[in-house]
Amino acid sequence: MGGELLPPDEAGPDDVVLAWEGADVVAVRLPQLADSLDHILAAMERKKGKPLAELDRKAKQEVVRVLEARGAFSVRHGVETVASALGVSRFTVYNYLNREKGAS
């Protein structure tokens, strides 16, 4: 996920401080969710072996299913980010999402 370890005294309000036997040991700074979405999309491209925009419709629908399961669309501008990566419109991504919900 790309987290960063910090000394506990450098922890910010959004960081997670881990304690061991009552003493703060380390702080973990997690990336913003939007950054994580970019990492997930890049990993999916590596796995597929080509840009996501070059996938066929069925493969793009599968990508949207995986991303929905991973919470990608709860991120602000998640639909726009995914649409751009897939080379489709936001409307198409919403159609893929609605189609999946209708099949359930």
mmCIF file of N, CA and C in Angstrom:
data_model
loop_
_atom_site.group_PDB
_atom_site.id
_atom_site.type_symbol
_atom_site.label_atom_id
_atom_site.label_comp_id
_atom_site.label_asym_id
_atom_site.label_seq_id
_atom_site.Cartn_x
_atom_site.Cartn_y
_atom_site.Cartn_z
ATOM 1 N N MET A 1 0.795 -1.189 0.000
ATOM 2 C CA MET A 1 0.000 0.000 0.000
ATOM 3 C C MET A 1 0.839 1.257 0.000
ATOM 4 N N GLY A 2 2.115 1.139 0.284
ATOM 5 C CA GLY A 2 2.971 2.307 0.236
ATOM 6 C C GLY A 2 3.001 3.104 1.515
ATOM 7 N N GLY A 3 2.765 2.486 2.670
ATOM 8 C CA GLY A 3 2.833 3.191 3.942
ATOM 9 C C GLY A 3 4.263 3.570 4.278
ATOM 10 N N GLU A 4 4.396 4.510 5.199
ATOM 11 C CA GLU A 4 5.713 5.003 5.603
ATOM 12 C C GLU A 4 5.825 4.891 7.123
ATOM 13 N N LEU A 5 6.975 4.404 7.619
ATOM 14 C CA LEU A 5 7.206 4.300 9.058
ATOM 15 C C LEU A 5 7.894 5.564 9.545
ATOM 16 N N LEU A 6 7.449 6.058 10.709
ATOM 17 C CA LEU A 6 7.991 7.278 11.299
ATOM 18 C C LEU A 6 8.230 7.071 12.788
ATOM 19 N N PRO A 7 9.114 7.873 13.367
ATOM 20 C CA PRO A 7 9.200 7.858 14.834
ATOM 21 C C PRO A 7 7.862 8.326 15.410
ATOM 22 N N PRO A 8 7.429 7.755 16.518
ATOM 23 C CA PRO A 8 6.104 8.100 17.055
ATOM 24 C C PRO A 8 5.928 9.587 17.368
ATOM 25 N N ASP A 9 7.008 10.281 17.716
ATOM 26 C CA ASP A 9 6.886 11.701 18.044
ATOM 27 C C ASP A 9 6.693 12.582 16.814
ATOM 28 N N GLU A 10 6.837 12.001 15.616
ATOM 29 C CA GLU A 10 6.615 12.737 14.372
ATOM 30 C C GLU A 10 5.240 12.441 13.765
ATOM 31 N N ALA A 11 4.427 11.677 14.474
ATOM 32 C CA ALA A 11 3.110 11.279 13.968
ATOM 33 C C ALA A 11 2.190 12.487 13.863
ATOM 34 N N GLY A 12 1.457 12.510 12.763
ATOM 35 C CA GLY A 12 0.446 13.535 12.555
ATOM 36 C C GLY A 12 -0.911 13.023 12.988
ATOM 37 N N PRO A 13 -1.929 13.844 12.880
ATOM 38 C CA PRO A 13 -3.269 13.433 13.338
ATOM 39 C C PRO A 13 -3.872 12.281 12.538
ATOM 40 N N ASP A 14 -3.434 12.076 11.292
ATOM 41 C CA ASP A 14 -3.982 10.992 10.470
ATOM 42 C C ASP A 14 -3.116 9.739 10.500
ATOM 43 N N ASP A 15 -1.999 9.777 11.208
ATOM 44 C CA ASP A 15 -1.100 8.628 11.274
ATOM 45 C C ASP A 15 -1.567 7.648 12.342
ATOM 46 N N VAL A 16 -1.146 6.403 12.213
ATOM 47 C CA VAL A 16 -1.483 5.360 13.179
ATOM 48 C C VAL A 16 -0.240 5.086 14.021
ATOM 49 N N VAL A 17 -0.354 5.261 15.328
ATOM 50 C CA VAL A 17 0.770 5.007 16.232
ATOM 51 C C VAL A 17 0.589 3.619 16.827
ATOM 52 N N LEU A 18 1.631 2.803 16.702
ATOM 53 C CA LEU A 18 1.600 1.444 17.231
ATOM 54 C C LEU A 18 2.374 1.401 18.544
ATOM 55 N N ALA A 19 1.807 0.731 19.521
ATOM 56 C CA ALA A 19 2.435 0.635 20.839
ATOM 57 C C ALA A 19 2.760 -0.823 21.147
ATOM 58 N N TRP A 20 3.798 -1.006 21.955
ATOM 59 C CA TRP A 20 4.189 -2.330 22.416
ATOM 60 C C TRP A 20 4.390 -2.242 23.918
ATOM 61 N N GLU A 21 3.639 -3.026 24.650
ATOM 62 C CA GLU A 21 3.709 -3.046 26.112
ATOM 63 C C GLU A 21 3.593 -1.643 26.699
ATOM 64 N N GLY A 22 2.650 -0.865 26.180
ATOM 65 C CA GLY A 22 2.346 0.446 26.716
ATOM 66 C C GLY A 22 3.195 1.592 26.212
ATOM 67 N N ALA A 23 4.204 1.310 25.399
ATOM 68 C CA ALA A 23 5.076 2.379 24.891
ATOM 69 C C ALA A 23 4.877 2.532 23.383
ATOM 70 N N ASP A 24 4.753 3.776 22.937
ATOM 71 C CA ASP A 24 4.648 4.035 21.501
ATOM 72 C C ASP A 24 5.962 3.647 20.835
ATOM 73 N N VAL A 25 5.864 2.820 19.787
ATOM 74 C CA VAL A 25 7.065 2.284 19.145
ATOM 75 C C VAL A 25 7.297 2.893 17.775
ATOM 76 N N VAL A 26 6.246 2.983 16.988
ATOM 77 C CA VAL A 26 6.395 3.461 15.616
ATOM 78 C C VAL A 26 5.062 4.054 15.159
ATOM 79 N N ALA A 27 5.149 4.981 14.243
ATOM 80 C CA ALA A 27 3.952 5.541 13.613
ATOM 81 C C ALA A 27 3.932 5.097 12.154
ATOM 82 N N VAL A 28 2.749 4.858 11.649
ATOM 83 C CA VAL A 28 2.587 4.460 10.253
ATOM 84 C C VAL A 28 1.760 5.532 9.553
ATOM 85 N N ARG A 29 2.327 6.054 8.485
ATOM 86 C CA ARG A 29 1.608 7.050 7.668
ATOM 87 C C ARG A 29 1.147 6.340 6.403
ATOM 88 N N LEU A 30 -0.162 6.206 6.276
ATOM 89 C CA LEU A 30 -0.733 5.559 5.102
ATOM 90 C C LEU A 30 -0.932 6.590 4.001
ATOM 91 N N PRO A 31 -0.784 6.162 2.749
ATOM 92 C CA PRO A 31 -0.996 7.105 1.652
ATOM 93 C C PRO A 31 -2.469 7.483 1.565
ATOM 94 N N GLN A 32 -2.729 8.586 0.913
ATOM 95 C CA GLN A 32 -4.114 8.973 0.666
ATOM 96 C C GLN A 32 -4.761 7.906 -0.207
ATOM 97 N N LEU A 33 -6.054 7.687 -0.028
ATOM 98 C CA LEU A 33 -6.742 6.657 -0.802
ATOM 99 C C LEU A 33 -6.622 6.885 -2.306
ATOM 100 N N ALA A 34 -6.630 8.133 -2.730
ATOM 101 C CA ALA A 34 -6.517 8.417 -4.157
ATOM 102 C C ALA A 34 -5.172 7.934 -4.696
ATOM 103 N N ASP A 35 -4.106 8.098 -3.901
ATOM 104 C CA ASP A 35 -2.801 7.593 -4.312
ATOM 105 C C ASP A 35 -2.817 6.071 -4.392
ATOM 106 N N SER A 36 -3.511 5.441 -3.448
ATOM 107 C CA SER A 36 -3.618 3.984 -3.463
ATOM 108 C C SER A 36 -4.330 3.504 -4.720
ATOM 109 N N LEU A 37 -5.347 4.232 -5.164
ATOM 110 C CA LEU A 37 -6.056 3.854 -6.381
ATOM 111 C C LEU A 37 -5.112 3.875 -7.574
ATOM 112 N N ASP A 38 -4.263 4.888 -7.644
ATOM 113 C CA ASP A 38 -3.273 4.938 -8.730
ATOM 114 C C ASP A 38 -2.346 3.732 -8.673
ATOM 115 N N HIS A 39 -1.937 3.332 -7.457
ATOM 116 C CA HIS A 39 -1.071 2.155 -7.304
ATOM 117 C C HIS A 39 -1.797 0.886 -7.734
ATOM 118 N N ILE A 40 -3.058 0.772 -7.364
ATOM 119 C CA ILE A 40 -3.852 -0.407 -7.738
ATOM 120 C C ILE A 40 -4.001 -0.487 -9.252
ATOM 121 N N LEU A 41 -4.297 0.641 -9.886
ATOM 122 C CA LEU A 41 -4.443 0.654 -11.347
ATOM 123 C C LEU A 41 -3.129 0.282 -12.029
ATOM 124 N N ALA A 42 -2.012 0.797 -11.530
ATOM 125 C CA ALA A 42 -0.708 0.465 -12.109
ATOM 126 C C ALA A 42 -0.403 -1.021 -11.947
ATOM 127 N N ALA A 43 -0.745 -1.573 -10.792
ATOM 128 C CA ALA A 43 -0.521 -3.005 -10.563
ATOM 129 C C ALA A 43 -1.387 -3.848 -11.490
ATOM 130 N N MET A 44 -2.620 -3.407 -11.724
ATOM 131 C CA MET A 44 -3.503 -4.151 -12.635
ATOM 132 C C MET A 44 -2.955 -4.109 -14.058
ATOM 133 N N GLU A 45 -2.414 -2.969 -14.461
ATOM 134 C CA GLU A 45 -1.804 -2.881 -15.794
ATOM 135 C C GLU A 45 -0.620 -3.834 -15.912
ATOM 136 N N ARG A 46 0.221 -3.887 -14.878
ATOM 137 C CA ARG A 46 1.368 -4.805 -14.909
ATOM 138 C C ARG A 46 0.889 -6.246 -15.014
ATOM 139 N N LYS A 47 -0.150 -6.573 -14.251
ATOM 140 C CA LYS A 47 -0.683 -7.940 -14.260
ATOM 141 C C LYS A 47 -1.259 -8.298 -15.629
ATOM 142 N N LYS A 48 -1.961 -7.353 -16.250
ATOM 143 C CA LYS A 48 -2.564 -7.606 -17.559
ATOM 144 C C LYS A 48 -1.531 -7.549 -18.684
ATOM 145 N N GLY A 49 -0.399 -6.886 -18.432
ATOM 146 C CA GLY A 49 0.658 -6.813 -19.433
ATOM 147 C C GLY A 49 0.458 -5.767 -20.510
ATOM 148 N N LYS A 50 -0.517 -4.893 -20.306
ATOM 149 C CA LYS A 50 -0.760 -3.809 -21.265
ATOM 150 C C LYS A 50 -1.635 -2.755 -20.600
ATOM 151 N N PRO A 51 -1.702 -1.578 -21.203
ATOM 152 C CA PRO A 51 -2.547 -0.532 -20.625
ATOM 153 C C PRO A 51 -4.000 -1.002 -20.520
ATOM 154 N N LEU A 52 -4.656 -0.614 -19.444
ATOM 155 C CA LEU A 52 -6.042 -1.027 -19.227
ATOM 156 C C LEU A 52 -6.952 -0.538 -20.352
ATOM 157 N N ALA A 53 -6.622 0.586 -20.963
ATOM 158 C CA ALA A 53 -7.430 1.122 -22.058
ATOM 159 C C ALA A 53 -7.426 0.197 -23.276
ATOM 160 N N GLU A 54 -6.443 -0.688 -23.366
ATOM 161 C CA GLU A 54 -6.355 -1.601 -24.510
ATOM 162 C C GLU A 54 -7.111 -2.916 -24.285
ATOM 163 N N LEU A 55 -7.691 -3.094 -23.118
ATOM 164 C CA LEU A 55 -8.439 -4.318 -22.834
ATOM 165 C C LEU A 55 -9.769 -4.310 -23.573
ATOM 166 N N ASP A 56 -10.315 -5.512 -23.805
ATOM 167 C CA ASP A 56 -11.640 -5.576 -24.422
ATOM 168 C C ASP A 56 -12.710 -5.270 -23.364
ATOM 169 N N ARG A 57 -13.935 -5.114 -23.809
ATOM 170 C CA ARG A 57 -15.025 -4.705 -22.922
ATOM 171 C C ARG A 57 -15.190 -5.652 -21.732
ATOM 172 N N LYS A 58 -15.159 -6.945 -21.988
ATOM 173 C CA LYS A 58 -15.341 -7.920 -20.912
ATOM 174 C C LYS A 58 -14.239 -7.793 -19.860
ATOM 175 N N ALA A 59 -13.018 -7.609 -20.293
ATOM 176 C CA ALA A 59 -11.897 -7.456 -19.357
ATOM 177 C C ALA A 59 -12.023 -6.152 -18.566
ATOM 178 N N LYS A 60 -12.494 -5.091 -19.222
ATOM 179 C CA LYS A 60 -12.706 -3.820 -18.520
ATOM 180 C C LYS A 60 -13.794 -3.969 -17.459
ATOM 181 N N GLN A 61 -14.843 -4.715 -17.778
ATOM 182 C CA GLN A 61 -15.904 -4.955 -16.800
ATOM 183 C C GLN A 61 -15.349 -5.715 -15.593
ATOM 184 N N GLU A 62 -14.474 -6.663 -15.844
ATOM 185 C CA GLU A 62 -13.850 -7.416 -14.753
ATOM 186 C C GLU A 62 -12.988 -6.489 -13.889
ATOM 187 N N VAL A 63 -12.253 -5.588 -14.517
ATOM 188 C CA VAL A 63 -11.444 -4.620 -13.775
ATOM 189 C C VAL A 63 -12.348 -3.785 -12.868
ATOM 190 N N VAL A 64 -13.473 -3.329 -13.386
ATOM 191 C CA VAL A 64 -14.402 -2.525 -12.587
ATOM 192 C C VAL A 64 -14.941 -3.343 -11.417
ATOM 193 N N ARG A 65 -15.242 -4.609 -11.630
ATOM 194 C CA ARG A 65 -15.724 -5.475 -10.537
ATOM 195 C C ARG A 65 -14.676 -5.587 -9.433
ATOM 196 N N VAL A 66 -13.427 -5.823 -9.837
ATOM 197 C CA VAL A 66 -12.340 -5.957 -8.858
ATOM 198 C C VAL A 66 -12.157 -4.651 -8.095
ATOM 199 N N LEU A 67 -12.166 -3.544 -8.828
ATOM 200 C CA LEU A 67 -11.975 -2.246 -8.185
ATOM 201 C C LEU A 67 -13.128 -1.919 -7.233
ATOM 202 N N GLU A 68 -14.340 -2.270 -7.616
ATOM 203 C CA GLU A 68 -15.474 -2.020 -6.726
ATOM 204 C C GLU A 68 -15.318 -2.821 -5.438
ATOM 205 N N ALA A 69 -14.891 -4.076 -5.560
ATOM 206 C CA ALA A 69 -14.693 -4.919 -4.382
ATOM 207 C C ALA A 69 -13.605 -4.348 -3.472
ATOM 208 N N ARG A 70 -12.657 -3.633 -4.044
ATOM 209 C CA ARG A 70 -11.562 -3.048 -3.267
ATOM 210 C C ARG A 70 -11.877 -1.627 -2.791
ATOM 211 N N GLY A 71 -13.083 -1.155 -3.046
ATOM 212 C CA GLY A 71 -13.496 0.146 -2.544
ATOM 213 C C GLY A 71 -13.043 1.337 -3.361
ATOM 214 N N ALA A 72 -12.643 1.103 -4.603
ATOM 215 C CA ALA A 72 -12.094 2.182 -5.431
ATOM 216 C C ALA A 72 -13.093 3.305 -5.681
ATOM 217 N N PHE A 73 -14.362 2.986 -5.658
ATOM 218 C CA PHE A 73 -15.353 3.994 -6.014
ATOM 219 C C PHE A 73 -15.852 4.781 -4.803
ATOM 220 N N SER A 74 -15.283 4.483 -3.633
ATOM 221 C CA SER A 74 -15.574 5.299 -2.454
ATOM 222 C C SER A 74 -14.594 6.466 -2.354
ATOM 223 N N VAL A 75 -13.553 6.431 -3.187
ATOM 224 C CA VAL A 75 -12.560 7.498 -3.233
ATOM 225 C C VAL A 75 -13.107 8.656 -4.055
ATOM 226 N N ARG A 76 -12.868 9.859 -3.601
ATOM 227 C CA ARG A 76 -13.320 11.025 -4.359
ATOM 228 C C ARG A 76 -12.687 10.985 -5.748
ATOM 229 N N HIS A 77 -13.482 11.178 -6.752
ATOM 230 C CA HIS A 77 -13.078 11.138 -8.164
ATOM 231 C C HIS A 77 -12.631 9.737 -8.608
ATOM 232 N N GLY A 78 -13.030 8.715 -7.855
ATOM 233 C CA GLY A 78 -12.649 7.350 -8.208
ATOM 234 C C GLY A 78 -13.186 6.932 -9.569
ATOM 235 N N VAL A 79 -14.439 7.262 -9.835
ATOM 236 C CA VAL A 79 -15.030 6.884 -11.124
ATOM 237 C C VAL A 79 -14.274 7.566 -12.263
ATOM 238 N N GLU A 80 -13.985 8.852 -12.095
ATOM 239 C CA GLU A 80 -13.265 9.590 -13.139
ATOM 240 C C GLU A 80 -11.867 9.010 -13.368
ATOM 241 N N THR A 81 -11.182 8.666 -12.276
ATOM 242 C CA THR A 81 -9.833 8.104 -12.375
ATOM 243 C C THR A 81 -9.853 6.767 -13.105
ATOM 244 N N VAL A 82 -10.810 5.921 -12.738
ATOM 245 C CA VAL A 82 -10.915 4.600 -13.371
ATOM 246 C C VAL A 82 -11.323 4.746 -14.837
ATOM 247 N N ALA A 83 -12.268 5.625 -15.111
ATOM 248 C CA ALA A 83 -12.709 5.842 -16.493
ATOM 249 C C ALA A 83 -11.530 6.273 -17.359
ATOM 250 N N SER A 84 -10.721 7.175 -16.849
ATOM 251 C CA SER A 84 -9.560 7.640 -17.594
ATOM 252 C C SER A 84 -8.581 6.499 -17.858
ATOM 253 N N ALA A 85 -8.321 5.686 -16.839
ATOM 254 C CA ALA A 85 -7.392 4.559 -16.998
ATOM 255 C C ALA A 85 -7.907 3.534 -18.002
ATOM 256 N N LEU A 86 -9.238 3.339 -18.033
ATOM 257 C CA LEU A 86 -9.834 2.361 -18.943
ATOM 258 C C LEU A 86 -10.075 2.933 -20.345
ATOM 259 N N GLY A 87 -9.956 4.249 -20.479
ATOM 260 C CA GLY A 87 -10.214 4.869 -21.780
ATOM 261 C C GLY A 87 -11.690 4.867 -22.148
ATOM 262 N N VAL A 88 -12.530 4.991 -21.116
ATOM 263 C CA VAL A 88 -13.979 5.023 -21.330
ATOM 264 C C VAL A 88 -14.547 6.244 -20.611
ATOM 265 N N SER A 89 -15.826 6.495 -20.795
ATOM 266 C CA SER A 89 -16.477 7.615 -20.114
ATOM 267 C C SER A 89 -16.905 7.201 -18.703
ATOM 268 N N ARG A 90 -17.204 8.208 -17.884
ATOM 269 C CA ARG A 90 -17.755 7.938 -16.557
ATOM 270 C C ARG A 90 -19.065 7.178 -16.693
ATOM 271 N N PHE A 91 -19.853 7.565 -17.680
ATOM 272 C CA PHE A 91 -21.128 6.905 -17.931
ATOM 273 C C PHE A 91 -20.933 5.397 -18.144
ATOM 274 N N THR A 92 -19.901 5.034 -18.892
ATOM 275 C CA THR A 92 -19.617 3.613 -19.142
ATOM 276 C C THR A 92 -19.257 2.894 -17.847
ATOM 277 N N VAL A 93 -18.442 3.521 -17.002
ATOM 278 C CA VAL A 93 -18.090 2.906 -15.725
ATOM 279 C C VAL A 93 -19.352 2.705 -14.881
ATOM 280 N N TYR A 94 -20.209 3.720 -14.830
ATOM 281 C CA TYR A 94 -21.473 3.566 -14.090
ATOM 282 C C TYR A 94 -22.322 2.441 -14.679
ATOM 283 N N ASN A 95 -22.335 2.306 -15.998
ATOM 284 C CA ASN A 95 -23.064 1.196 -16.626
ATOM 285 C C ASN A 95 -22.497 -0.147 -16.192
ATOM 286 N N TYR A 96 -21.170 -0.255 -16.163
ATOM 287 C CA TYR A 96 -20.538 -1.500 -15.717
ATOM 288 C C TYR A 96 -20.930 -1.794 -14.273
ATOM 289 N N LEU A 97 -20.927 -0.769 -13.424
ATOM 290 C CA LEU A 97 -21.301 -0.956 -12.017
ATOM 291 C C LEU A 97 -22.757 -1.362 -11.886
ATOM 292 N N ASN A 98 -23.640 -0.698 -12.610
ATOM 293 C CA ASN A 98 -25.072 -1.017 -12.559
ATOM 294 C C ASN A 98 -25.357 -2.404 -13.113
ATOM 295 N N ARG A 99 -24.653 -2.779 -14.167
ATOM 296 C CA ARG A 99 -24.836 -4.110 -14.757
ATOM 297 C C ARG A 99 -24.484 -5.173 -13.736
ATOM 298 N N GLU A 100 -23.399 -4.944 -13.000
ATOM 299 C CA GLU A 100 -22.974 -5.912 -11.984
ATOM 300 C C GLU A 100 -24.018 -6.010 -10.874
ATOM 301 N N LYS A 101 -24.565 -4.896 -10.446
ATOM 302 C CA LYS A 101 -25.583 -4.915 -9.386
ATOM 303 C C LYS A 101 -26.846 -5.599 -9.865
ATOM 304 N N GLY A 102 -27.196 -5.431 -11.130
ATOM 305 C CA GLY A 102 -28.377 -6.072 -11.685
ATOM 306 C C GLY A 102 -28.219 -7.575 -11.814
ATOM 307 N N ALA A 103 -26.964 -8.032 -11.965
ATOM 308 C CA ALA A 103 -26.708 -9.474 -12.111
ATOM 309 C C ALA A 103 -26.685 -10.187 -10.763
ATOM 310 N N SER A 104 -26.554 -9.420 -9.675
ATOM 311 C CA SER A 104 -26.458 -10.037 -8.348
ATOM 312 C C SER A 104 -27.784 -10.529 -7.858
#
